[in-house]
Coordinates of C-alpha atoms and ligand atoms in Angstrom, one line a residue:
M273 CA 15.9 2.1 11.7
N274 CA 14.6 -1.0 13.3
I275 CA 11.7 -3.1 11.9
A276 CA 9.8 -2.4 15.2
D277 CA 9.7 1.3 14.1
L278 CA 7.9 0.5 10.8
R279 CA 4.2 1.2 10.4
D280 CA 2.0 -1.8 10.3
E281 CA 0.3 -1.2 6.9
W282 CA 1.7 -0.2 3.5
D283 CA 0.3 0.1 0.0
L284 CA 3.3 -1.7 -1.5
V285 CA 6.2 -3.7 -0.2
V286 CA 9.2 -4.0 -2.5
V287 CA 11.5 -6.9 -1.7
G288 CA 15.2 -6.5 -2.6
G289 CA 17.4 -3.4 -2.3
G290 CA 19.4 -3.7 -5.6
I291 CA 18.9 -1.3 -8.5
T292 CA 15.6 -2.9 -9.6
G293 CA 14.0 -2.6 -6.1
A294 CA 15.4 1.0 -5.7
G295 CA 13.9 2.1 -9.1
I296 CA 10.5 0.6 -8.2
L297 CA 10.6 2.3 -4.8
L298 CA 11.3 5.6 -6.4
N299 CA 8.5 5.4 -8.9
A300 CA 6.0 4.1 -6.4
S301 CA 6.8 6.9 -4.0
R302 CA 6.3 9.5 -6.7
M303 CA 2.9 7.9 -7.4
G304 CA 1.9 8.8 -3.9
L305 CA 2.0 5.2 -2.6
K306 CA 3.0 4.3 0.9
A307 CA 5.9 2.1 -0.2
L308 CA 8.4 0.2 1.8
L309 CA 11.6 -1.5 0.5
V310 CA 13.2 -4.2 2.5
E311 CA 16.7 -5.6 1.8
R312 CA 17.9 -8.6 3.8
N313 CA 21.5 -7.7 3.6
D314 CA 23.0 -4.3 2.8
F315 CA 21.6 -2.1 0.0
A316 CA 23.3 -3.1 -3.3
S317 CA 25.0 -6.0 -1.7
G318 CA 23.7 -8.4 -4.3
T319 CA 24.5 -8.1 -8.0
S320 CA 24.1 -4.4 -8.1
S321 CA 27.5 -3.7 -6.6
R322 CA 29.3 -6.3 -8.7
S323 CA 28.7 -5.3 -12.3
S324 CA 31.1 -4.1 -14.9
K325 CA 29.8 -0.6 -14.0
L326 CA 28.8 0.2 -17.6
V327 CA 25.7 2.1 -18.5
H328 CA 25.7 0.9 -22.0
G329 CA 23.7 -0.2 -25.1
G330 CA 25.8 -3.4 -25.3
L331 CA 27.4 -3.9 -28.7
R332 CA 27.2 -7.6 -28.0
Y333 CA 23.4 -7.5 -27.8
L334 CA 23.4 -5.8 -31.2
K335 CA 25.5 -8.6 -32.6
E336 CA 23.0 -11.1 -31.3
G337 CA 20.1 -9.2 -33.0
R338 CA 18.6 -7.9 -29.8
L339 CA 17.9 -4.5 -31.3
Y340 CA 15.1 -3.5 -28.9
L341 CA 17.2 -4.2 -25.8
T342 CA 20.1 -2.2 -27.3
Y343 CA 17.8 0.6 -28.3
I344 CA 16.3 1.0 -24.9
S345 CA 19.7 0.7 -23.3
V346 CA 21.2 3.4 -25.5
R347 CA 18.3 5.8 -24.9
E348 CA 18.6 5.2 -21.1
R349 CA 22.3 5.7 -21.3
E350 CA 21.8 9.1 -22.9
R351 CA 19.2 10.1 -20.4
L352 CA 21.3 9.1 -17.4
I353 CA 24.4 10.9 -18.7
R354 CA 22.2 14.0 -18.9
E355 CA 20.4 13.6 -15.5
A356 CA 23.1 12.1 -13.3
K357 CA 26.3 14.1 -14.1
G358 CA 29.1 13.1 -11.8
L359 CA 27.6 9.7 -11.3
V360 CA 27.0 8.4 -14.8
E361 CA 29.7 9.7 -17.0
P362 CA 30.6 9.1 -20.7
I363 CA 33.7 6.9 -21.3
G364 CA 35.6 6.3 -24.5
F365 CA 36.5 2.8 -25.6
M366 CA 39.1 1.6 -28.0
T367 CA 38.8 -1.7 -29.7
P368 CA 41.6 -3.3 -31.9
V369 CA 40.9 -4.8 -35.3
Y370 CA 43.1 -7.6 -36.6
G371 CA 43.4 -8.9 -40.1
N372 CA 43.2 -12.5 -38.9
R373 CA 40.5 -12.3 -36.3
S374 CA 36.8 -11.6 -36.2
P375 CA 35.0 -9.3 -35.8
G376 CA 36.5 -7.4 -38.7
R377 CA 36.5 -3.7 -39.5
L378 CA 33.3 -3.9 -41.6
S379 CA 31.1 -5.7 -39.1
L380 CA 32.3 -3.4 -36.2
E381 CA 31.7 -0.3 -38.3
A382 CA 28.1 -1.5 -39.1
G383 CA 27.5 -2.2 -35.4
L384 CA 28.9 1.2 -34.3
R385 CA 26.8 3.0 -36.9
I386 CA 23.6 1.4 -35.6
Y387 CA 24.7 2.3 -32.1
D388 CA 25.2 6.0 -33.2
F389 CA 21.9 6.0 -35.0
M390 CA 20.1 4.9 -31.8
S391 CA 21.7 7.7 -29.8
H392 CA 21.3 10.4 -32.6
R393 CA 25.0 11.2 -32.5
R394 CA 28.1 10.3 -34.4
D395 CA 30.5 9.0 -31.8
H396 CA 32.9 6.5 -33.3
K397 CA 36.1 6.7 -35.4
F398 CA 38.5 4.3 -37.0
Y399 CA 42.3 4.9 -36.3
G400 CA 44.9 3.3 -38.5
Q401 CA 47.6 1.1 -37.0
N402 CA 50.1 3.8 -36.0
E403 CA 47.6 6.1 -34.4
F404 CA 45.8 3.3 -32.7
S405 CA 49.1 2.0 -31.3
M406 CA 49.9 5.4 -29.9
R407 CA 46.6 5.6 -28.2
V408 CA 46.7 2.1 -26.9
P409 CA 50.4 1.5 -26.0
G410 CA 51.4 -2.2 -25.6
V411 CA 48.6 -3.6 -27.8
K412 CA 49.7 -6.7 -29.8
Q413 CA 51.0 -5.6 -33.1
E414 CA 50.9 -8.8 -35.2
N415 CA 48.2 -8.4 -37.9
L416 CA 46.9 -5.2 -36.2
L417 CA 45.0 -3.1 -38.8
G418 CA 44.1 -0.3 -36.3
G419 CA 41.0 0.0 -34.3
F420 CA 37.8 1.9 -33.4
Y421 CA 37.0 4.5 -30.8
F422 CA 33.4 4.6 -29.5
R423 CA 31.6 6.1 -26.6
D424 CA 29.6 4.5 -23.8
A425 CA 29.1 5.5 -20.1
Q426 CA 30.1 4.2 -16.7
V427 CA 28.8 4.5 -13.2
D428 CA 29.5 3.5 -9.6
D429 CA 26.7 0.9 -9.5
A430 CA 26.3 0.7 -5.7
R431 CA 26.2 4.5 -5.5
L432 CA 23.5 4.6 -8.2
V433 CA 21.4 2.3 -6.0
L434 CA 22.0 4.6 -3.0
R435 CA 21.2 7.7 -5.0
V436 CA 18.0 6.3 -6.3
I437 CA 16.9 5.1 -2.8
K438 CA 17.7 8.6 -1.5
E439 CA 15.5 10.2 -4.1
A440 CA 12.7 7.8 -3.2
L441 CA 13.1 8.8 0.5
L442 CA 12.7 12.4 -0.5
S443 CA 9.4 11.5 -2.2
G444 CA 8.1 9.8 0.9
G445 CA 9.3 6.2 0.4
C446 CA 10.9 4.1 3.2
A447 CA 13.8 1.7 2.8
I448 CA 15.4 -0.6 5.4
N449 CA 18.4 -2.8 5.1
Y450 CA 19.3 -6.0 7.0
A451 CA 15.6 -7.0 7.0
G452 CA 14.3 -9.7 4.7
V453 CA 10.9 -11.0 3.7
T454 CA 10.5 -14.6 5.0
E455 CA 6.9 -15.2 4.1
I456 CA 4.1 -13.8 2.0
S457 CA 0.8 -14.1 3.6
R458 CA -2.4 -14.6 1.7
N459 CA -6.1 -14.4 2.6
A460 CA -8.7 -17.2 2.1
R461 CA -9.1 -16.2 -1.6
G462 CA -5.4 -16.5 -2.2
D463 CA -4.7 -12.8 -2.6
V464 CA -1.7 -11.2 -1.0
A465 CA -2.5 -9.8 2.4
G466 CA 0.9 -9.1 3.9
V467 CA 4.5 -10.1 4.5
V468 CA 6.5 -11.3 7.4
I469 CA 9.8 -9.3 7.8
Q470 CA 12.7 -10.6 9.7
E471 CA 15.6 -8.6 11.1
S472 CA 18.6 -10.4 9.6
E473 CA 20.8 -10.2 12.7
T474 CA 18.5 -10.5 15.7
G475 CA 15.9 -12.8 14.1
E476 CA 13.1 -10.5 15.4
T477 CA 10.0 -10.6 13.1
K478 CA 7.1 -8.3 12.2
Q479 CA 3.9 -8.9 10.3
I480 CA 3.2 -6.1 7.7
L481 CA -0.2 -5.7 6.0
T482 CA -0.2 -4.9 2.3
R483 CA -2.2 -5.9 -0.8
A484 CA 0.8 -5.6 -3.2
V485 CA 4.3 -7.0 -3.1
I486 CA 6.9 -6.6 -5.8
N487 CA 9.6 -9.2 -5.7
A488 CA 12.8 -7.6 -7.0
T489 CA 15.2 -10.1 -5.6
G490 CA 17.2 -10.6 -8.8
S491 CA 19.0 -14.0 -8.9
W492 CA 17.0 -15.1 -5.7
A493 CA 13.6 -14.3 -7.2
E494 CA 12.4 -17.9 -7.6
K495 CA 12.9 -18.5 -3.9
I496 CA 9.9 -16.2 -3.4
H497 CA 8.0 -16.9 -6.6
P498 CA 8.8 -20.0 -8.6
S499 CA 8.6 -19.5 -12.3
P500 CA 5.1 -20.0 -13.7
D501 CA 6.6 -21.3 -16.9
Q502 CA 8.0 -24.8 -16.4
S503 CA 10.5 -24.4 -19.2
L504 CA 11.9 -20.9 -18.1
H505 CA 14.0 -20.6 -15.0
L506 CA 16.7 -18.4 -13.5
R507 CA 20.1 -19.7 -14.4
P508 CA 22.7 -18.3 -12.0
L509 CA 25.6 -17.1 -14.2
K510 CA 28.7 -15.9 -12.4
G511 CA 30.7 -13.0 -13.7
S512 CA 34.0 -12.0 -12.0
H513 CA 36.4 -9.1 -12.4
L514 CA 40.0 -8.3 -11.4
V515 CA 40.9 -4.8 -10.1
F516 CA 44.3 -3.4 -10.9
P517 CA 46.0 -0.2 -9.9
G518 CA 45.7 2.7 -12.4
W519 CA 49.4 2.6 -13.2
A520 CA 49.2 -1.0 -14.6
F521 CA 47.5 0.2 -17.7
P522 CA 48.9 3.2 -19.6
F523 CA 45.6 4.1 -21.3
P524 CA 43.3 7.0 -20.4
E525 CA 40.3 5.3 -22.1
G526 CA 38.6 1.9 -21.8
I527 CA 39.6 -1.0 -24.0
T528 CA 37.5 -3.8 -25.2
F529 CA 38.8 -6.8 -27.1
F530 CA 37.4 -10.2 -28.0
H531 CA 38.8 -13.0 -25.9
P532 CA 40.8 -15.5 -28.1
A533 CA 39.2 -18.5 -26.4
D534 CA 35.6 -17.8 -27.0
R535 CA 35.3 -14.4 -28.8
R536 CA 33.5 -12.8 -25.9
P537 CA 34.0 -9.1 -25.4
I538 CA 36.2 -8.3 -22.4
F539 CA 36.6 -4.8 -20.9
I540 CA 39.5 -2.9 -19.3
I541 CA 37.9 0.0 -17.7
P542 CA 39.5 2.9 -15.8
W543 CA 37.3 3.4 -12.7
E544 CA 37.7 5.5 -9.5
G545 CA 41.5 5.8 -10.0
A546 CA 41.9 2.0 -10.5
V547 CA 41.2 -0.3 -13.5
I548 CA 38.6 -3.0 -13.5
Y549 CA 39.1 -5.9 -15.9
G550 CA 36.5 -8.5 -16.8
T551 CA 34.2 -10.2 -17.0
T552 CA 33.7 -14.0 -17.1
D553 CA 30.4 -15.7 -17.7
V554 CA 30.2 -19.2 -16.2
D555 CA 27.5 -21.3 -14.6
H556 CA 27.6 -20.7 -10.8
K557 CA 27.5 -24.2 -9.3
N558 CA 27.6 -23.1 -5.6
D559 CA 24.7 -22.3 -3.4
I560 CA 23.6 -18.8 -4.4
S561 CA 23.0 -17.8 -0.8
L562 CA 26.8 -17.9 -0.3
E563 CA 29.2 -15.1 -1.3
P564 CA 30.4 -15.7 -4.9
V565 CA 34.1 -15.5 -5.4
I566 CA 36.4 -15.6 -8.4
S567 CA 37.8 -19.1 -9.2
N568 CA 41.3 -20.1 -10.4
E569 CA 39.9 -21.0 -13.8
E570 CA 38.3 -17.5 -14.1
I571 CA 41.6 -15.9 -13.2
S572 CA 43.5 -18.0 -15.8
Y573 CA 40.9 -17.1 -18.4
L574 CA 41.2 -13.4 -17.7
M575 CA 45.0 -13.4 -17.5
D576 CA 45.3 -15.4 -20.8
G577 CA 43.1 -12.8 -22.6
L578 CA 45.2 -10.0 -21.2
N579 CA 48.5 -11.6 -22.1
A580 CA 47.3 -12.4 -25.6
F581 CA 46.5 -8.8 -26.4
F582 CA 48.9 -6.9 -24.2
P583 CA 52.0 -9.2 -23.9
S584 CA 54.5 -6.3 -23.6
L585 CA 52.7 -4.8 -20.6
E586 CA 53.8 -7.9 -18.6
I587 CA 50.9 -7.6 -16.2
S588 CA 50.8 -10.3 -13.6
I589 CA 48.0 -11.5 -11.3
N590 CA 50.3 -10.3 -8.5
D591 CA 49.7 -6.8 -9.6
A592 CA 46.0 -7.1 -9.0
L593 CA 44.5 -5.2 -6.0
S594 CA 41.4 -7.2 -5.6
S595 CA 38.6 -9.2 -7.3
Y596 CA 34.9 -9.4 -7.1
A597 CA 32.2 -11.7 -8.4
G598 CA 28.5 -11.4 -9.0
I599 CA 25.6 -13.5 -10.1
R600 CA 23.6 -12.4 -13.1
P601 CA 19.8 -12.9 -12.9
V602 CA 19.5 -14.5 -16.3
L603 CA 16.4 -16.3 -17.5
S604 CA 17.1 -19.5 -19.4
R605 CA 14.9 -21.7 -21.6
K606 CA 17.3 -23.7 -23.6
Q607 CA 20.6 -23.7 -21.6
L608 CA 22.5 -22.0 -24.3
A609 CA 26.2 -21.0 -23.9
P610 CA 26.1 -18.6 -21.0
S611 CA 26.9 -15.5 -23.0
K612 CA 24.2 -16.3 -25.6
E613 CA 21.4 -16.3 -22.9
S614 CA 19.1 -13.3 -23.2
R615 CA 19.5 -10.4 -20.8
E616 CA 15.9 -9.3 -21.1
H617 CA 13.7 -9.2 -18.0
V618 CA 10.4 -11.0 -17.2
V619 CA 7.4 -10.1 -15.1
W620 CA 5.3 -12.7 -13.4
I621 CA 2.0 -11.9 -11.6
N622 CA 0.2 -13.9 -9.0
R623 CA -2.7 -12.3 -7.1
G624 CA -0.9 -9.3 -5.6
L625 CA 2.6 -10.7 -6.0
V626 CA 4.5 -9.3 -8.9
T627 CA 8.0 -10.6 -9.7
I628 CA 10.4 -8.8 -11.9
T629 CA 13.8 -10.3 -12.6
G630 CA 16.5 -10.3 -15.3
G631 CA 17.5 -7.1 -17.2
K632 CA 20.4 -4.8 -16.7
L633 CA 21.5 -2.0 -14.4
T634 CA 21.3 0.3 -17.4
T635 CA 17.6 -0.3 -17.9
F636 CA 16.4 -0.1 -14.3
R637 CA 13.9 2.7 -15.1
K638 CA 12.2 0.5 -17.6
L639 CA 12.1 -2.5 -15.2
A640 CA 10.5 -0.2 -12.5
A641 CA 7.9 1.0 -15.0
D642 CA 7.0 -2.5 -16.1
A643 CA 6.8 -3.9 -12.6
L644 CA 4.5 -1.1 -11.4
K645 CA 2.3 -1.4 -14.5
A646 CA 1.8 -5.1 -13.6
A647 CA 1.1 -4.2 -10.0
M648 CA -1.4 -1.5 -10.9
P649 CA -4.6 -3.6 -10.4
F650 CA -3.5 -4.1 -6.8
L651 CA -2.7 -0.4 -6.2
P652 CA -5.9 1.6 -6.7
Q653 CA -4.4 4.4 -4.6
A654 CA -1.6 5.1 -7.2
Q655 CA -1.7 8.5 -8.8
P656 CA -0.4 8.8 -12.4
V657 CA 2.9 10.6 -12.7
K658 CA 4.6 12.3 -15.6
D659 CA 7.9 11.0 -16.9
E660 CA 9.9 13.2 -14.5
E661 CA 13.6 13.6 -14.1
T662 CA 15.0 10.7 -12.1
F663 CA 17.2 12.8 -9.8
K664 CA 15.7 16.0 -8.4
S665 CA 18.0 16.4 -5.4
I666 CA 20.6 18.5 -7.2
P667 CA 22.3 21.2 -5.1
E668 CA 22.7 24.6 -6.9
N669 CA 25.1 27.5 -6.4
I670 CA 27.8 25.6 -4.6
I671 CA 31.0 27.6 -4.7
D672 CA 33.9 26.2 -2.9
D673 CA 37.4 27.2 -4.0
R674 CA 39.0 24.4 -2.0
I675 CA 37.9 21.9 -4.6
S676 CA 38.1 21.4 -8.4
P677 CA 35.0 21.6 -10.6
L678 CA 35.6 17.8 -11.3
L679 CA 35.4 17.0 -7.6
L680 CA 32.3 19.1 -7.1
R681 CA 30.7 17.3 -10.0
R682 CA 31.6 13.9 -8.4
L683 CA 30.2 14.9 -5.0
T684 CA 26.9 16.3 -6.4
G685 CA 26.5 13.3 -8.7
R686 CA 27.1 10.8 -6.0
Y687 CA 25.5 12.5 -3.0
G688 CA 22.9 14.9 -4.5
E689 CA 22.1 17.5 -1.8
G690 CA 24.4 15.7 0.5
A691 CA 27.3 17.3 -1.3
K692 CA 26.6 20.6 0.6
E693 CA 27.0 18.9 4.0
I694 CA 30.2 17.1 2.8
L695 CA 31.7 20.5 2.1
K696 CA 30.3 22.3 5.1
D697 CA 31.7 19.7 7.5
S698 CA 35.1 19.2 6.0
E699 CA 38.6 20.6 6.7
A700 CA 40.8 21.0 3.6
D701 CA 42.6 17.8 4.5
D702 CA 39.3 15.8 4.4
L703 CA 38.9 17.0 0.8
S704 CA 42.1 15.4 -0.3
F705 CA 42.1 12.2 -2.3
I706 CA 42.7 8.8 -0.7
P707 CA 46.0 7.8 -2.4
G708 CA 45.4 6.0 -5.8
T709 CA 41.7 6.8 -5.9
T710 CA 39.2 9.5 -6.8
T711 CA 37.5 9.3 -3.4
V712 CA 38.0 12.0 -0.8
W713 CA 38.1 11.2 2.9
A714 CA 35.1 13.4 3.6
E715 CA 32.9 11.0 1.6
I716 CA 33.6 8.3 4.1
R717 CA 32.5 10.3 7.1
Y718 CA 29.3 11.5 5.3
A719 CA 28.4 7.9 4.4
A720 CA 29.0 6.7 7.9
K721 CA 26.8 9.4 9.3
H722 CA 23.9 9.3 6.9
E723 CA 23.8 6.1 4.8
A724 CA 22.4 3.3 7.1
I725 CA 25.8 1.7 7.8
R726 CA 25.5 -1.5 9.8
H727 CA 28.9 -3.0 9.2
L728 CA 32.3 -1.7 8.1
E729 CA 32.0 -3.6 4.9
D730 CA 28.9 -1.6 4.0
L731 CA 31.0 1.5 4.2
L732 CA 34.2 0.3 2.5
L733 CA 32.8 -2.0 -0.2
R734 CA 29.6 -0.2 -1.2
R735 CA 29.2 3.4 0.0
V736 CA 32.7 4.1 -1.1
R737 CA 34.8 1.5 -3.0
I738 CA 38.2 1.8 -1.4
G739 CA 37.9 -1.9 -0.3
L740 CA 38.2 -2.8 -3.9
I741 CA 40.6 -0.1 -5.3
T742 CA 43.3 0.2 -2.6
P743 CA 45.8 -2.4 -1.7
G744 CA 44.8 -5.0 0.9
G745 CA 41.2 -3.7 1.0
G746 CA 42.4 -0.3 2.4
K747 CA 44.0 -2.0 5.4
E748 CA 46.6 0.8 5.8
H749 CA 43.8 3.4 6.0
L750 CA 41.7 1.8 8.7
G751 CA 43.2 3.8 11.5
R752 CA 42.3 7.1 9.8
I753 CA 38.9 5.8 8.8
R754 CA 38.2 4.8 12.4
K755 CA 39.2 8.2 13.7
L756 CA 37.1 10.0 11.0
C757 CA 34.0 7.9 11.6
A758 CA 34.1 7.3 15.4
P759 CA 32.2 10.5 16.2
V760 CA 29.4 9.6 13.8
L761 CA 28.9 5.9 14.3
P762 CA 27.4 4.5 17.5
W763 CA 30.2 1.9 17.9
D764 CA 32.3 1.4 21.1
E765 CA 35.9 0.3 20.9
G766 CA 35.0 -3.4 21.1
K767 CA 32.6 -3.0 18.2
W768 CA 35.2 -1.2 16.1
D769 CA 37.8 -4.0 16.7
A770 CA 35.2 -6.7 15.9
E771 CA 34.1 -4.8 12.7
I772 CA 37.7 -4.4 11.5
N773 CA 38.4 -8.1 12.0
M774 CA 35.2 -9.1 10.3
Y775 CA 35.9 -6.8 7.4
L776 CA 39.4 -8.0 6.8
E777 CA 38.4 -11.6 7.0
K778 CA 35.5 -11.1 4.6
W779 CA 37.9 -9.2 2.2
R780 CA 40.4 -12.0 2.4
R781 CA 37.8 -14.6 1.5
A782 CA 35.8 -12.8 -1.1
H783 CA 38.0 -10.1 -2.6
S784 CA 41.7 -11.0 -2.4
V785 CA 43.3 -12.7 -5.4
A786 CA 45.5 -15.0 -3.3
Ligands
FAD122 C1 29.6 -9.6 -13.7 C2 28.4 -8.8 -14.1 C3 28.6 -7.7 -14.9 C4 27.5 -6.9 -15.2 N1 27.7 -5.7 -15.9 C5 26.7 -4.9 -16.2 C6 26.9 -3.7 -16.8 O1 28.1 -3.3 -17.0 N2 25.9 -2.9 -17.1 C7 24.6 -3.2 -16.8 O2 23.7 -2.5 -17.2 N3 24.3 -4.4 -16.2 C8 25.3 -5.2 -15.8 N4 25.1 -6.4 -15.1 C9 23.7 -6.7 -14.8 C10 23.3 -6.0 -13.5 O3 24.3 -5.9 -12.6 C11 22.1 -6.7 -12.9 O4 21.1 -6.9 -13.9 C12 21.4 -5.8 -11.8 O5 22.4 -5.4 -10.9 C13 20.4 -6.7 -11.1 O6 19.8 -5.8 -10.1 P1 18.6 -6.4 -9.2 O7 18.2 -5.3 -8.3 O8 17.6 -7.0 -10.0 O9 19.3 -7.6 -8.3 P2 20.3 -7.5 -7.1 O10 21.2 -6.3 -7.2 O11 20.9 -8.8 -6.9 O12 19.3 -7.2 -5.9 C14 18.5 -8.2 -5.3 C15 18.5 -8.0 -3.8 O13 17.5 -8.8 -3.2 C16 17.9 -9.1 -1.9 N5 17.1 -10.2 -1.4 C17 17.1 -11.5 -1.8 N6 16.1 -12.1 -1.2 C18 15.5 -11.3 -0.3 C19 14.5 -11.4 0.7 N7 13.9 -12.5 0.9 N8 14.2 -10.3 1.4 C20 14.8 -9.1 1.2 N9 15.8 -8.9 0.3 C21 16.2 -10.0 -0.5 C22 19.4 -9.5 -2.2 O14 20.1 -9.4 -1.0 C23 19.8 -8.5 -3.2 O15 20.5 -7.4 -2.6 C24 26.2 -7.2 -14.7 C25 26.0 -8.3 -13.9 C26 27.1 -9.1 -13.6 C27 26.9 -10.3 -12.7

């Protein structure tokens, strides 16, 4: 879609196509509002494709006494596991306990009990040294007392954004990528009257009329709406991950341990056939409009932690497939140590402009509800809605003996009704897995055809994630991908060549670990 095709007047414009904006668009559309979401780059290209991919309560927040945030997050986790099977899935974690390190067995046990209490299920267990070591081969033995198992959940963050946007479109919403808001216009009284939207690549602009704008631009929120509280500002905190091939870590479950340098919890998480390992938490000193990348210091910090707890695995940075970095939208008042800063969200209101920033991927439904509640005085057309299921587009009665129940679950979770078309259009070979991953080739063609792909990186870094989880950004697969997608993308040979070069250059700059 082009901005010229957009209608001139909307009830609500949502700025930002990350998980927060997507959740707001969904709720607004279900309230019967004519709602438009604009994203200046690709959907989920901000922080929402760069998280640790956990839908979790966050034991760390519990330790910091943030009981309400943990409670809401645990409740949301349980709900999303129920409603988004195949997209949000439970994952077990093991965490070692050492006699000479904190946290000790008692404090972990207390935290896990509260965690269980919040979710109304008993889901943790302590294993003694022998059994723990069998389940977590290679873990450092010195002073090891054993360790805990507990359960959380994981997601493909960028696909969650896409799935929520698709649900919104089915409820009458509209979303456009590569179009940013450059100006918020106000009438003589100072009330919001509209926005100017600019096509990111052509520079073409369009004036849109609206009385309500929700600014869901995450780390960039203050560019549109400076904080009304002089002592509270967004503090860009960078978090980076390394991605390793699945074979590098011989554990079926996730692992979390406390980094020896600063006692922060670090995660090793099986994901999409690979393993993601992170994260860091450091002040981001560069311009936030530039692509964030992992630094050498962050790589050293992560590798030091790994080698301290898993020395015998002898994993080296040369084993890593890729890296990615994101900027947390964290509100700071006192400039505490980065990991001590609150992950709660804020809502600011200014005569038709509502800003929501902060929070977590896990709590996106709560952020959406709070933003719309604040915007309600400017939305007299809104119809009240019940607390409905988030995902309604769930295909039923699919029987296809070419694929396993697990793959069917994946496709329906990630693509909703689109799973039917993926299966209908696919030869058996298209339903085979891309080596080393849990992605099948047919997903790529489906995304290219239906998911607003402007550039190759949209497809390989966000609609599917093979740019992160295969060697060299999936370089060796580009020929097959081109053949698969050429019939469904309006690109001539020259455009394909340029896209491949651009993608590989971007991958080298932002995702390689060289
Ligand atoms: C390293 C790391 C790990 C994390 N791990 C987890 C986790 O495991 N679980 C969890 O729950 N949370 C996690 N989080 C937090 C979570 O990722 C973020 O809270 C969430 O993604 C923020 O979403 P958002 O939509 O508010 O922001 P974003 O995803 O950044 O979206 C904002 C969007 O606004 C767009 N934009 C900016 N300006 C404009 C404009 N003028 N016009 C149009 N568009 C504009 C940007 O391009 C961007 O796409 C993590 C964060 C980081 C950095």
